[in-house]
Coordinates of C-alpha atoms in Angstrom, one line a residue:
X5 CA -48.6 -1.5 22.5
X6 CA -48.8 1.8 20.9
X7 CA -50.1 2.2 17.3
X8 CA -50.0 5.0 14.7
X9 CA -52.3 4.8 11.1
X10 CA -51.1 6.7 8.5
X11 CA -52.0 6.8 5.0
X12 CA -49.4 5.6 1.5
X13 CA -48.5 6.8 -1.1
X14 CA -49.2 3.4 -3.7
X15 CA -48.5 2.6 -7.9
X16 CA -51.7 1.4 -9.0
X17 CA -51.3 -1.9 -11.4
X18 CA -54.0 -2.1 -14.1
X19 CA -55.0 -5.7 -13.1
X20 CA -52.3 -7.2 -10.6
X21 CA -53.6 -4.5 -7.7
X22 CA -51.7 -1.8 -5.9
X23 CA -47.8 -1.8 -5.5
X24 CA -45.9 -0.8 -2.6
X25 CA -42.5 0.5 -3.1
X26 CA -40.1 -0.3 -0.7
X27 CA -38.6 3.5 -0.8
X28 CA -42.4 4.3 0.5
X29 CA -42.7 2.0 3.2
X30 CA -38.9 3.1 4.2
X31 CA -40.2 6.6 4.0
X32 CA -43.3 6.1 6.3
X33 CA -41.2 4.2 8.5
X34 CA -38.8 6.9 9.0
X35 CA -41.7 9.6 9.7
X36 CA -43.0 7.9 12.4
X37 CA -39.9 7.4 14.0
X38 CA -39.4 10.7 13.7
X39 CA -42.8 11.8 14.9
X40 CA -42.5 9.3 17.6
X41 CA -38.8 10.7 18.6
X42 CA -39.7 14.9 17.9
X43 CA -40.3 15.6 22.2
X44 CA -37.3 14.2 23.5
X45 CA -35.0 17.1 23.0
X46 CA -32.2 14.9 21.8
X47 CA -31.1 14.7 18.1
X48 CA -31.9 11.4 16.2
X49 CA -30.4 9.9 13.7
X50 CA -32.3 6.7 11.9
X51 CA -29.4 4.3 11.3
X52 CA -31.1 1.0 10.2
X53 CA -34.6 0.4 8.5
X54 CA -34.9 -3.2 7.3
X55 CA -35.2 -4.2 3.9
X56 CA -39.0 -5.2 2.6
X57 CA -38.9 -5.2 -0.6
X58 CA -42.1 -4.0 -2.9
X59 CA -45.4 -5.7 -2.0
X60 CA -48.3 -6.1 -3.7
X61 CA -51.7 -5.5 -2.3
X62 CA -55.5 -5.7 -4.1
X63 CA -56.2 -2.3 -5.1
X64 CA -58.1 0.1 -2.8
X65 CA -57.3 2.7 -0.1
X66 CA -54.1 1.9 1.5
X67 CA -53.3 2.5 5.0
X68 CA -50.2 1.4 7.6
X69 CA -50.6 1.1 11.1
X70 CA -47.5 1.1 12.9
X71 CA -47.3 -0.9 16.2
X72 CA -44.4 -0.3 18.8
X73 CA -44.3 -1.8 22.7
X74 CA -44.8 0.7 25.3
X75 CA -41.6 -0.1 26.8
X76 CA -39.5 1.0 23.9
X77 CA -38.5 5.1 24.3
X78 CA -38.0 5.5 20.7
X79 CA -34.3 4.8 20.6
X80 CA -32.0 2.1 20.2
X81 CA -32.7 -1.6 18.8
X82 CA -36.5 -2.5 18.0
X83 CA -38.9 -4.5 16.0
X84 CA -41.4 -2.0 14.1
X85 CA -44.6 -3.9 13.9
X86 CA -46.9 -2.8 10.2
X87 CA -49.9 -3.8 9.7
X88 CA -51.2 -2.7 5.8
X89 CA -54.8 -2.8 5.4
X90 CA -56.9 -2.3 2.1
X91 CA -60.3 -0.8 2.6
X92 CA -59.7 -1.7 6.5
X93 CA -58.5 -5.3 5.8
X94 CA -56.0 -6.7 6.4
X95 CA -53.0 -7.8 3.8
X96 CA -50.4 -7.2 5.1
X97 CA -48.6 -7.8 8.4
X98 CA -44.4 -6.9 8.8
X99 CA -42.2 -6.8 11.3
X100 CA -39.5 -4.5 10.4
X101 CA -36.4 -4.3 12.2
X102 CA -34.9 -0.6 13.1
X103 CA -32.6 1.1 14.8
X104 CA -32.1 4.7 16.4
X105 CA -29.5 6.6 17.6
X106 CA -30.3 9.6 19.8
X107 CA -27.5 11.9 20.2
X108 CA -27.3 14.0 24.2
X109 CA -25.3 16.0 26.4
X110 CA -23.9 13.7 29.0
X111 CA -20.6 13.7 31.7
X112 CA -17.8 11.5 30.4
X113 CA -14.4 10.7 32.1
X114 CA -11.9 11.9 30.5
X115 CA -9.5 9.4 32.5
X116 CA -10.0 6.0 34.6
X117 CA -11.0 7.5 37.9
X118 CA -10.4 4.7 41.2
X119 CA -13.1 4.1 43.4
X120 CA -12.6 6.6 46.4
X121 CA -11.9 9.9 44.2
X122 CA -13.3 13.0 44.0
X123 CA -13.6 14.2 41.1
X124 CA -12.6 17.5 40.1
X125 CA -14.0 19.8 37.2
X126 CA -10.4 18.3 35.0
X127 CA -11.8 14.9 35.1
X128 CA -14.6 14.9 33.4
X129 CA -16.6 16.6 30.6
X130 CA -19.9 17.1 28.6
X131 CA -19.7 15.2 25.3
X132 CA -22.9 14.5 23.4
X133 CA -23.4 10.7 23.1
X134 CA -25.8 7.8 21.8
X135 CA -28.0 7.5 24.8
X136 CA -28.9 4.0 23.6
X137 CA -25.2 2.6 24.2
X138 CA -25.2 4.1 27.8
X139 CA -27.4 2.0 30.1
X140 CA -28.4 3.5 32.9
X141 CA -29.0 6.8 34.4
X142 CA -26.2 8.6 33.2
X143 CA -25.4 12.2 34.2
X144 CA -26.3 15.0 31.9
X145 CA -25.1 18.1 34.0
X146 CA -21.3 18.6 35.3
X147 CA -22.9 19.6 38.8
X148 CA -24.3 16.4 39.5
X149 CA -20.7 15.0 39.2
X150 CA -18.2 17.6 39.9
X151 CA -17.2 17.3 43.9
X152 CA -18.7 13.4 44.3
X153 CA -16.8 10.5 45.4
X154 CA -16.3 7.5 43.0
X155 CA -17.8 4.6 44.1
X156 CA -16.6 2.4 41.9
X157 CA -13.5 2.3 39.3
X158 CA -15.1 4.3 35.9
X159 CA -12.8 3.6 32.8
X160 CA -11.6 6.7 30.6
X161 CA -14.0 7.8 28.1
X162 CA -17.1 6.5 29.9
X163 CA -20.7 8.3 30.4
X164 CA -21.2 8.5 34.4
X165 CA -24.6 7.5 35.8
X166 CA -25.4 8.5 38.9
X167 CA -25.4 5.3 40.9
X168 CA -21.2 5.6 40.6
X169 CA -21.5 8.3 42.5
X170 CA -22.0 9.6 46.2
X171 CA -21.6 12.6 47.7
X172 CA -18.7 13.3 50.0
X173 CA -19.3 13.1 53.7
X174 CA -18.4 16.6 55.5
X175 CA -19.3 15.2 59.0
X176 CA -17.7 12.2 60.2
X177 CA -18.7 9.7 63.3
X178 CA -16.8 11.0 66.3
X179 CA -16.4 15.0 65.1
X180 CA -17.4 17.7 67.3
X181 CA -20.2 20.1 65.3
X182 CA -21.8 23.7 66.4
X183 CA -25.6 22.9 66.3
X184 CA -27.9 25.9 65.1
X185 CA -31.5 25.9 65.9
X186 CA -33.2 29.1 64.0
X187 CA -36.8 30.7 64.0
X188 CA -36.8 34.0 62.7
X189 CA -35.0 36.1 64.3
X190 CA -33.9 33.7 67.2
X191 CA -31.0 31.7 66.8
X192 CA -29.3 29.2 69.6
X193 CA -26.2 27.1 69.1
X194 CA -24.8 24.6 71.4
X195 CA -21.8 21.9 71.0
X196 CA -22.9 18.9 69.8
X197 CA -21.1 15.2 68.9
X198 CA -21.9 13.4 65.6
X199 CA -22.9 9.8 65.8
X200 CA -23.1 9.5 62.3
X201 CA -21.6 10.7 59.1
X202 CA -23.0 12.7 56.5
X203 CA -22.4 15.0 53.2
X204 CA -24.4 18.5 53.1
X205 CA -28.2 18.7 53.4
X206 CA -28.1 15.0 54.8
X207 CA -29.8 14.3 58.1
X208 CA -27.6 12.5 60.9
X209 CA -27.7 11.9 65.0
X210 CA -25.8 14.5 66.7
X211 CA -25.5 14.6 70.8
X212 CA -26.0 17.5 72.1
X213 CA -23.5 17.8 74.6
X214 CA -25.5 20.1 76.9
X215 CA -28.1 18.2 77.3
X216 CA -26.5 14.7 76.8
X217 CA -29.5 13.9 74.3
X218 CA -29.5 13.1 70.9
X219 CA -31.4 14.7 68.1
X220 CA -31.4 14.7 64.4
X221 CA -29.5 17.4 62.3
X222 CA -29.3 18.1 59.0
X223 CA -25.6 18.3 57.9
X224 CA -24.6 22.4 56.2
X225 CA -20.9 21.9 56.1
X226 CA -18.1 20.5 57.5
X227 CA -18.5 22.0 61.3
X228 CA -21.9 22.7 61.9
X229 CA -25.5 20.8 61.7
X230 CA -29.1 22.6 62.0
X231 CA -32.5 21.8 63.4
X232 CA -35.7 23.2 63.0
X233 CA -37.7 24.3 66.2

């Protein structure tokens, strides 16, 4: 539960207390969303503050304390706790319902894509989009999408998270590979067998067909696998 006090603007009544104008409370709602929102390097648009009408509190110093649950980043559908205190009482106690868009760069397809597809820089693009309404990670750089295999079927129009994706295997179970052992200046290759597939920079069993023993390689293109010695 996170919590922000904040101080109101009020119309003092001679006799009937302190009103709160629902164009107030709507204001001080929106600046702590705002406030809440002003880090995230995304642009935010407040589409929905629910009514509350004007209330009327005993007279005094007025004060809101807004009340949010840690889980919620800021965007999206929410209930806004507000608590109203008078002289540090408590009147009042609202839950207000709210809703934020937050408008980013992220990769969307710009056709259906089939599971199995690499995808190439025509397929997709960087649209900016209401982060709330994409669940998921989603992608928000063309790098982390352009050249990966689809792993499942992505509709047109769609933000891509990351978990559709994987990268495409260079080595395959069964290829022949050169295997380059550096350190400094010395460098040693040798044949080698993959028992494994792998894309680049991912570590798989190669045999070294030398020695006949196996060792673990890390993957730099489509013919060759390293080791550190």
């Amino acid at each position: 539960m996170l919590c922000l006090v904040a101080p109101c603007g009020a119309a003092q009544g001679r006799s009937t207390g302190t009103v709160l104008k629902e164009k107030a409370i709507r204001d001080a709602v929106s600046s702590f969303l705002l406030d809440r929102t002003k880090d995230a390097g995304m642009e935010i648009r407040i589409k929905k503050i629910g009514a509350t009408g004007d209330m009327t509190v005993p007279s005094g110093n007025v004060t809101y304390e807004f009340i949010v649950s840690r889980q919620w980043e800021g965007w999206g559908k929410s209930l806004l706790g507000l608590v109203v205190r008078v002289d540090g009482q408590i009147v009042k106690n609202l839950s207000i319902p709210v809703e934020v868009e937050a408008l980013a760069g992220m990769v969307v397809s710009l056709r259906p894509l089939e599971r199995g597809e690499v995808i190439g820089e025509g397929d997709v693009a960087l649209q900016k989009r209401d982060i709330a309404s994409a669940p998921g990670k989603v992608c928000r750089e063309l790098d982390q999408v352009i050249g990966k295999k689809v792993r499942v079927a992505v509709r047109g129009n769609m933000p891509i998270r990351g978990d559709f994706l994987e990268k495409v295997p260079l080595v395959k179970y069964g290829q022949l590979v050169t295997i380059i052992a550096e350190n400094g200046s010395l460098r040693v290759t040798a044949a080698g067998k993959a028992k494994g597939a792998g894309a680049e920079g991912d570590t798989v069993l190669v045999e070294n067909l030398s020695s006949r023993k196996d060792i673990h390689a890390r993957v730099v293109d489509s013919g060759t696998v390293a080791v550190d010695f």
